[in-house]
Structure formats: structure tokens, C-alpha cells
CSV table of C-alpha atoms in Angstrom, one decimal:
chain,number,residue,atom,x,y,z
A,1,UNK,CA,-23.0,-4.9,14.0
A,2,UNK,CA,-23.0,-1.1,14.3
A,3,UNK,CA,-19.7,0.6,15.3
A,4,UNK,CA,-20.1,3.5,17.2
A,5,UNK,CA,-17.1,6.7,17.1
A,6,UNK,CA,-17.1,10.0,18.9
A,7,UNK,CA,-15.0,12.9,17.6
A,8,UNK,CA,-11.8,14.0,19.4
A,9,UNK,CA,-11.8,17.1,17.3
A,10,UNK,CA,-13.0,19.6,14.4
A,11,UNK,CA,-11.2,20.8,11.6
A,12,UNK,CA,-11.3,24.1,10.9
A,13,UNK,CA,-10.7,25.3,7.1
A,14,UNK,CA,-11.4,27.8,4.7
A,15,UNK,CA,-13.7,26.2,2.7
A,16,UNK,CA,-17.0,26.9,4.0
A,17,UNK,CA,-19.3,24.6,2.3
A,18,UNK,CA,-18.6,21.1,-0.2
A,19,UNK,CA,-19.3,23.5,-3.5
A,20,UNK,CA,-16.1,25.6,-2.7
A,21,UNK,CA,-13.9,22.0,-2.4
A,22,UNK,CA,-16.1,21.0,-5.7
A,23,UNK,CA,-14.3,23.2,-8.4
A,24,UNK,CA,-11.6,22.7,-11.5
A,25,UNK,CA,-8.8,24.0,-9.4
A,26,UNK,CA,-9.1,21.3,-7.0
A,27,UNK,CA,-9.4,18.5,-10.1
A,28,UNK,CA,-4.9,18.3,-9.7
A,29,UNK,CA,-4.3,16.2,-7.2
A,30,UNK,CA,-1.7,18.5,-5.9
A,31,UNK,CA,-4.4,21.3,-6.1
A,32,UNK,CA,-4.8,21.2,-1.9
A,33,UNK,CA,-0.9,21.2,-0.9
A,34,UNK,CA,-1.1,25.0,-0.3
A,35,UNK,CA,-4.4,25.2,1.3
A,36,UNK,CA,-4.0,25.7,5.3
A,37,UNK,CA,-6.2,25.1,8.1
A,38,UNK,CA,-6.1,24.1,11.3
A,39,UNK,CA,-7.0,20.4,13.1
A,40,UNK,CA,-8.5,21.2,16.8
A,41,UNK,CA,-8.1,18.3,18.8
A,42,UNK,CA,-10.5,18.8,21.8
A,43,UNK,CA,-9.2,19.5,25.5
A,44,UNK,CA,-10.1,16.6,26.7
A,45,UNK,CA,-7.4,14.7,24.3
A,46,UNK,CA,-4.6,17.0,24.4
A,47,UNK,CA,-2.2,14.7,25.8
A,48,UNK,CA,-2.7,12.3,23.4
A,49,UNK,CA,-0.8,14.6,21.3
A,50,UNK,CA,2.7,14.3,22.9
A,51,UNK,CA,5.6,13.9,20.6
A,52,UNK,CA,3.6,14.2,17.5
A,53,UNK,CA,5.5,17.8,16.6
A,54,UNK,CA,8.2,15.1,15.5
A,55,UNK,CA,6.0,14.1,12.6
A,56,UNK,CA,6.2,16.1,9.2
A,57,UNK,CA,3.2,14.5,7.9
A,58,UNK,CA,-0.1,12.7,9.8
A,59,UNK,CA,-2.9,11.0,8.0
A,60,UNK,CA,-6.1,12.4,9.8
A,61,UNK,CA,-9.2,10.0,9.4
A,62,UNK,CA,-12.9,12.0,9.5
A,63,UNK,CA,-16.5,12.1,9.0
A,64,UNK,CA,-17.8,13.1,5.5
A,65,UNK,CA,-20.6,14.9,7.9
A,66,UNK,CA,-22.6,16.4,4.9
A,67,UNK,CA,-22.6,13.0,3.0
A,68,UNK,CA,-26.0,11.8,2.5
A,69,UNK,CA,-26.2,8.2,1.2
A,70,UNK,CA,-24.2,6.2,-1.7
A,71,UNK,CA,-24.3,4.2,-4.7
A,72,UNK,CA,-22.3,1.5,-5.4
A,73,UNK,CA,-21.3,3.1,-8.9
A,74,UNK,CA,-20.4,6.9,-9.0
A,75,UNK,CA,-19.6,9.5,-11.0
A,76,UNK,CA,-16.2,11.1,-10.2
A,77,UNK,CA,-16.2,14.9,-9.9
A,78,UNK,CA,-15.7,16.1,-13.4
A,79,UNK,CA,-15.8,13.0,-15.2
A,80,UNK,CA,-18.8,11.1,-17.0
A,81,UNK,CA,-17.7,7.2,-16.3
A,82,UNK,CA,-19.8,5.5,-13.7
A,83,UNK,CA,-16.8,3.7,-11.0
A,84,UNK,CA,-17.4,1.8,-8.6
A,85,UNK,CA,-17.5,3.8,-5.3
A,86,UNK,CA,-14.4,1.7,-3.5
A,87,UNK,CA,-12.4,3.4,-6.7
A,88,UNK,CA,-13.1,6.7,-5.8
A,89,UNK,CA,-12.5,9.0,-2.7
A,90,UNK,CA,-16.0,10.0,-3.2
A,91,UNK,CA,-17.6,11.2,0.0
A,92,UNK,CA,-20.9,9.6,-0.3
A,93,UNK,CA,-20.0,5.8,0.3
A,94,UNK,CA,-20.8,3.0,2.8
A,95,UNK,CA,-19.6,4.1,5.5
A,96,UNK,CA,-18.5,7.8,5.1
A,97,UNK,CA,-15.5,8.3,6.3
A,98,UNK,CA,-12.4,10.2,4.4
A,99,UNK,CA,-8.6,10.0,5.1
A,100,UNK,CA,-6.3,12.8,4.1
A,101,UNK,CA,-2.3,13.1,4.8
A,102,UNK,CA,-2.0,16.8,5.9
A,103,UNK,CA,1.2,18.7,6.2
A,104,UNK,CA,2.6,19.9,10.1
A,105,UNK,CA,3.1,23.0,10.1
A,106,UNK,CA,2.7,24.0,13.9
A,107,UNK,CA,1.7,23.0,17.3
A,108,UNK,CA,0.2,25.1,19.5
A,109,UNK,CA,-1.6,23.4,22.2
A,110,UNK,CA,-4.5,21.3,21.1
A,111,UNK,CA,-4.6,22.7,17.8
A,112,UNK,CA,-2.2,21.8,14.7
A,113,UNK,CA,-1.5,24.1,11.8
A,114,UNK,CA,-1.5,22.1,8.7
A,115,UNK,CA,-1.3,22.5,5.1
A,116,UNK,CA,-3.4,19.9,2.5
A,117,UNK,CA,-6.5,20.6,3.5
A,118,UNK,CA,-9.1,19.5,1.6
A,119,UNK,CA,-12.2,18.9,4.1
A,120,UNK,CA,-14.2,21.7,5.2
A,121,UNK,CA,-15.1,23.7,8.6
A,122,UNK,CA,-16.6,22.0,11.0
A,123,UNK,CA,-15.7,18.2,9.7
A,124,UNK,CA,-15.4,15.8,12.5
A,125,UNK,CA,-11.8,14.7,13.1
A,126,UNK,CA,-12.1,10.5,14.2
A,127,UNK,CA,-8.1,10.2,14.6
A,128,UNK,CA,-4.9,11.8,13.4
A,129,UNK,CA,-1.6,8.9,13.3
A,130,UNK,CA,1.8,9.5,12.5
A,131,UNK,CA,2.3,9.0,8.4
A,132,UNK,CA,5.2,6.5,8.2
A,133,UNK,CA,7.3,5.0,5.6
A,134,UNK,CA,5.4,1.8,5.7
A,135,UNK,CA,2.4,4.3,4.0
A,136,UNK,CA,5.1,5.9,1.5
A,137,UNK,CA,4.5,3.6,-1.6
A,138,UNK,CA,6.1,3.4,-5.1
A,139,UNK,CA,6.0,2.7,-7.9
A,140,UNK,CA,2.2,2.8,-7.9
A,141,UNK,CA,-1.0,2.0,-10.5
A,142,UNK,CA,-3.3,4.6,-10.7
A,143,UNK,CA,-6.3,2.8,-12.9
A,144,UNK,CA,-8.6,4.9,-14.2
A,145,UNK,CA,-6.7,7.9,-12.8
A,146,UNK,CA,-4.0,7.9,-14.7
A,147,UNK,CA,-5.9,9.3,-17.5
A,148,UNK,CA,-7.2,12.0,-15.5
A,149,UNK,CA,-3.6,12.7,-14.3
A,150,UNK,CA,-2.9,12.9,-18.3
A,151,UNK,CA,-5.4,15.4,-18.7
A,152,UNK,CA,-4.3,18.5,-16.0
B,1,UNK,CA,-22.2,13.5,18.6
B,2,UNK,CA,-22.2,9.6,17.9
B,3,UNK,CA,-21.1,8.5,14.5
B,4,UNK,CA,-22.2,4.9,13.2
B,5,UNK,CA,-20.7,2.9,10.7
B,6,UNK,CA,-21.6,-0.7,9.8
B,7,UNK,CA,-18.6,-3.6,8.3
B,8,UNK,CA,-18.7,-3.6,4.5
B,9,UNK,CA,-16.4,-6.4,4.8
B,10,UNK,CA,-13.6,-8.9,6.8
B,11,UNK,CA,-10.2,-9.4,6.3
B,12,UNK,CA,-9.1,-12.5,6.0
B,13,UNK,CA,-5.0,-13.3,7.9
B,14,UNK,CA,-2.8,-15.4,8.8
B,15,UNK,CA,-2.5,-13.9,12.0
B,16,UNK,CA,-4.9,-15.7,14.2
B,17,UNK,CA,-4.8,-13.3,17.5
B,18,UNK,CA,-3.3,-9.8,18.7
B,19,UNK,CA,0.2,-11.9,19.8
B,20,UNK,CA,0.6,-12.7,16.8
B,21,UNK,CA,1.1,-9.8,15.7
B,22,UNK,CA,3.2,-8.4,18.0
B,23,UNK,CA,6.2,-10.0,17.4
B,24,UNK,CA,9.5,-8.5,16.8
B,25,UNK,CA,9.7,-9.5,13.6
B,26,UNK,CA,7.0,-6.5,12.7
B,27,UNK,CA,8.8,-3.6,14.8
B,28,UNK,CA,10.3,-3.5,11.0
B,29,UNK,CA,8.1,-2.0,9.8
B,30,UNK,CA,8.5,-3.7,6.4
B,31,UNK,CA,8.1,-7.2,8.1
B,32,UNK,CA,4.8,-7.1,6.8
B,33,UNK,CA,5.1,-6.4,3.2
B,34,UNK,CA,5.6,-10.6,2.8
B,35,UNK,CA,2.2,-11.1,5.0
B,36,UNK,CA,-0.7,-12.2,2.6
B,37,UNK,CA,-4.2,-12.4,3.1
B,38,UNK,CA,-7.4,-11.4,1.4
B,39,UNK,CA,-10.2,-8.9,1.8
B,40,UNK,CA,-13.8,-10.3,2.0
B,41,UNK,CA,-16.0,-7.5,0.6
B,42,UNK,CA,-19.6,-8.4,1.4
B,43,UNK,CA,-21.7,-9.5,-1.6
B,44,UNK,CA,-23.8,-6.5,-1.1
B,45,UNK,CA,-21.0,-4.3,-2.3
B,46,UNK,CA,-19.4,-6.3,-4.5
B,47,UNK,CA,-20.6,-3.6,-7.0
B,48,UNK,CA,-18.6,-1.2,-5.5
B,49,UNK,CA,-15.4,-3.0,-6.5
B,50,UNK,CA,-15.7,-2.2,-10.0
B,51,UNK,CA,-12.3,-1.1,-11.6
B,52,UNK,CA,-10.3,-1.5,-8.6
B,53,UNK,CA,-8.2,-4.0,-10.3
B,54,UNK,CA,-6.6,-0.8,-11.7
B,55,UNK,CA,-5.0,0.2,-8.7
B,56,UNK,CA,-1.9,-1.3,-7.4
B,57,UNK,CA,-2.5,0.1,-3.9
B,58,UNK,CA,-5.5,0.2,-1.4
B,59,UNK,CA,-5.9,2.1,1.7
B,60,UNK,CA,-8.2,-0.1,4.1
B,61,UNK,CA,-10.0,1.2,7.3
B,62,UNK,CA,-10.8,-0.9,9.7
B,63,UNK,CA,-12.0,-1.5,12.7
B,64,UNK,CA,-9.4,-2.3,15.6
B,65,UNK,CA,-12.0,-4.9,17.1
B,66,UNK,CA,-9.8,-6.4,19.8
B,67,UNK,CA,-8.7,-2.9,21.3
B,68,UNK,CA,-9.8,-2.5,24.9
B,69,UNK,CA,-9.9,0.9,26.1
B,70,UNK,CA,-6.6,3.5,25.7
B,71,UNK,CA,-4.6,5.7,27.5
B,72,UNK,CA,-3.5,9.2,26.3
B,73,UNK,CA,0.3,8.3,26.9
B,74,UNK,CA,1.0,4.9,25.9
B,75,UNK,CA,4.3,2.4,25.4
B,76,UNK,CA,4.8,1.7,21.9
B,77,UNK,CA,5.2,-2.1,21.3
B,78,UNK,CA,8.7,-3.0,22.5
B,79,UNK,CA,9.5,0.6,23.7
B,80,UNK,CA,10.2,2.0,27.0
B,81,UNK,CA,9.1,5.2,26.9
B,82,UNK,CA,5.8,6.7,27.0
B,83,UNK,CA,4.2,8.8,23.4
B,84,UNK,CA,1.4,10.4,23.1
B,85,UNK,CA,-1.4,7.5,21.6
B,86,UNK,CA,-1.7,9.9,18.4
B,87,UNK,CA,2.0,10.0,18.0
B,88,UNK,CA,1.8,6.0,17.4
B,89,UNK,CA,-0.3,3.8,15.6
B,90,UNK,CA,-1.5,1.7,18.8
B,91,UNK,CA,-4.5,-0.4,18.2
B,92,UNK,CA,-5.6,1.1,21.8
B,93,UNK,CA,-7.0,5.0,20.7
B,94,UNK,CA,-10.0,6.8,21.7
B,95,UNK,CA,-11.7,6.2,18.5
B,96,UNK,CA,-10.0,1.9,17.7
B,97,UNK,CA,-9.8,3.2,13.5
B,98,UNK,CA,-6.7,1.1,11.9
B,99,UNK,CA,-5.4,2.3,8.2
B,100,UNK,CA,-3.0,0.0,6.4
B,101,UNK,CA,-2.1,0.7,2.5
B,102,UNK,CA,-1.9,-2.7,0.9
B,103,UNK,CA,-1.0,-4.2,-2.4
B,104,UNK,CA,-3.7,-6.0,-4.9
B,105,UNK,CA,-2.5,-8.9,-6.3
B,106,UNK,CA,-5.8,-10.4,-8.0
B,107,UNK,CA,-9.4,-9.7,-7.5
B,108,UNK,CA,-11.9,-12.6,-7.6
B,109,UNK,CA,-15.5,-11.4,-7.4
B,110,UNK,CA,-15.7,-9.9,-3.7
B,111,UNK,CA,-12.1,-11.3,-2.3
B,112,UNK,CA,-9.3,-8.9,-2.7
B,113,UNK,CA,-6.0,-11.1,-2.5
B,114,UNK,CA,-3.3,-8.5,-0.8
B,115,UNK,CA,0.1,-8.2,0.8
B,116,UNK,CA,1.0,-6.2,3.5
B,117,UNK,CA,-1.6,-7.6,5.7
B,118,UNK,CA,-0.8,-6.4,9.5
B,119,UNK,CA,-4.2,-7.1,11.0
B,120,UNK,CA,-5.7,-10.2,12.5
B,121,UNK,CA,-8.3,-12.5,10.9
B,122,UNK,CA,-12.0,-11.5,11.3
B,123,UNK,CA,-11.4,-7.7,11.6
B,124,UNK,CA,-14.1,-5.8,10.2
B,125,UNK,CA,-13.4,-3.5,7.1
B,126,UNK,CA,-14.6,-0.2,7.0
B,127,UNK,CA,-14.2,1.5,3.9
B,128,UNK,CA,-11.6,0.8,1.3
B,129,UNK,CA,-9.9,3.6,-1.3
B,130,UNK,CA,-7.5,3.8,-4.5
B,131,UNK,CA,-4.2,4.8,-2.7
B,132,UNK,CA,-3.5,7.9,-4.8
B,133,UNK,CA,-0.1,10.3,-5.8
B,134,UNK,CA,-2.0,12.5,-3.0
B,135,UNK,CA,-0.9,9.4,-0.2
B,136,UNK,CA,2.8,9.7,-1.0
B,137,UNK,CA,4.7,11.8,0.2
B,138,UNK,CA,8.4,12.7,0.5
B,139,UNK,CA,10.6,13.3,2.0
B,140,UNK,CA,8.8,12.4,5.8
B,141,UNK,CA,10.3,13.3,9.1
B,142,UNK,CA,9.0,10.1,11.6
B,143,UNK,CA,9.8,12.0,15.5
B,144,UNK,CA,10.2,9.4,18.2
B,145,UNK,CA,10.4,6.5,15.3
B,146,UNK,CA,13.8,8.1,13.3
B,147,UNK,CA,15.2,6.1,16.8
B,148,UNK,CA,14.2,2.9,15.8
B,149,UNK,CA,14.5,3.3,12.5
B,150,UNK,CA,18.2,3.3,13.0
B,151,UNK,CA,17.6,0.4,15.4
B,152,UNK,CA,16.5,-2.0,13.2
């Protein structure tokens, strides 16, 4: 069974290419909070965002475009321990897509300024949703994580 | 652009069909956090699953496999008034993506038991991700929502 999606948008970022998400900096989780960019939802959808300047926060679902092919175990970035791929939020995995809670910052028409970028120009936006408190949980395990959380 | 992805997976629920669902029970939106079911990761991947028992939380993407068509304004399940389809988390959107963030209570081989299980049985899974400190955040402002909130 294939399932076929068409974008309803491009995001628009200042990294230009995967090696300039790919550094040390970016190894804190909270490395991306201050990087800005800009989710353009096409013409055509505009509507579709009605009401959403409400939001603070909206989880925004893409394509990993410049993925190309998986394994099943993976490498983190920066680490040596082969994980299984459903452990990471590696980019090269069955089906490549990526989900990222971004930051409202402004509306303007069919495009949204938004802080927590961490995708780059050009990715292919599937869907943007409210982030609601039924997404906001704690206390949480991190598994193999939580020694990398140790470490910066 | 058409973008393909193929099921790694089914979710297994107690919910038998989109009614059930829609109850009023859920417009809580912890009336789900109870709901149990189990995540059927093709054997194919079950390689992928490796040290996921670590995490306490799992973002699953799935495939909203009983939408039918959408409208760019749409009434929110037991609302009145009309939001934009990206300001709620409708089933019914141009691209029919669902994310839920669900607890792991035991892995056995390719089945994932959970809670928080809001879709029906026989939805296709998509991708599934460690729910990181990245996916929390606080405080939130939830627009149109804050309303019912109060309501319930």
C-alpha cells in the first residue's frame, strides 16, 4: 500500500545544506531554539491557517527531501553506538519524514515566522497542527540520550 | 511533487471505528491517557526497535486512513464555530498525517504495548520517534482551545 502526500508549503531557513545542521553546536538539544526561519504555506492553503496566530507553539511534519535510503541500525550524529533507527530522529529511515515543534513568532499572510528551526531551505512542509498540552509530557525517559544530555 | 511513503506498521485499538472516537468523553483531551493498545511494527523492522525500551515516550505518525477529503475552514468536533483545518487537529487535512505522543509500557519483539492510544484499529503507522526534551515545551498558549479548556 503506497501513501501518496503533496506539500502545502516550503520552509525557508538559514541553513543551506544538511552539513551546516550536521555540526557540535547543534549536538544540545536546545542548540536550535534561537535559529529563525520562516514556514511558507502555499496560496492555495492560506485559509487553512485561520486562527492558528493563537498558538504559541505548532508541531510542523516534513519531508527529509535529501534523505537517501536507511538502515535499520544507525549511528547517531556524533556518537559511535549503532541504535536502532526508530530510536533516533535520524533523517534516513523508512519512511522519511521529520517532526519539529517550532516557535510562533509572526503571521503574515501565508507565511509564519518561527523560531526552532532545525530543517533546511527548501524542505517540504506535509502539515503544521496546533502543539497542545496533550503533547506536553513529563516526567520523561530519555534511554540512550540521557547520557548524551550528560555529556553537553 | 508527490511524496510516497509505505506502513512500517498497524496500530492495534480498542476503538473499532471513527465514532468511537468521537465521543465526548475525548473532547478532554486527557480522556485518552487511560486508552491502551499496541503498536504492530512489521517484522521487517523489528530491527529498528532496538533500544526503544529506553524511552518512556514515542511520537507515532500515522496515517489518518479513514479521512475523506477536507475543507480549509472546518468545525472542530463538538464546536460551533468554524477554524482554520491547521489550527485543529482534524483527521480531515490536505495531507490525512495524524501525530500522537504515547507511553511504552513493555515491548515484546515487534508489539509496542502503549497508552494514550486515540486512533482506531488498523491505522497504518508511519514512522515512530524517541519523544525528546526538544517535544516539550512550556509554557504553551492553545488560541481557540484556552475556551474549551476552561470548559471541560
Amino acid at each position: 500500500m503506497k501513501i501518496k502526500f503533496e506539500p502545502i508549503g516550503v520552509i525557508h531557513s538559514p541553513f543551506k545544506k544538511k552539513e551546516d545542521i550536521e555540526s557540535k553546536k547543534y549536538a544540545d538539544p536546545k542548540g536550535f531554539d534561537s535559529v529563525h526561519g520562516e514556514l511558507e504555506i502555499f496560496k492555495e492553503y492560506e485559509d487553512g491557517l485561520k486562527d492558528i496566530e493563537g498558538f504559541s507553539h505548532l508541531v510542523v511534519l516534513f519531508a527529509f527531501h535529501k534523505s537517501e535510503g536507511y538502515k535499520l541500525h544507525t549511528k547517531p550524529l556524533l556518537e559511535d553506538t549503532l541504535r536502532g533507527v526508530f530510536s533516533t530522529r535520524s533523517p534516513n529511515r523508512p519512511n522519511p519524514i521529520g517532526m519539529t515543534v517550532v516557535n510562533v513568532i509572526e503571521r503574515k499572510g501565508n507565511h509564519l515566522k518561527v523560531s526552532g528551526i532545525d530543517m533546511i531551505e527548501g524542505t517540504p512542509i506535509l502539515d503544521i497542527k496546533p502543539y497542545t498540552s496533550r503533547d506536553q509530557k513529563s516526567p520523561i525517559k530519555l534511554g540512550w540520550l540521557e547520557n548524551r544530555m550528560k555529556k553537553t
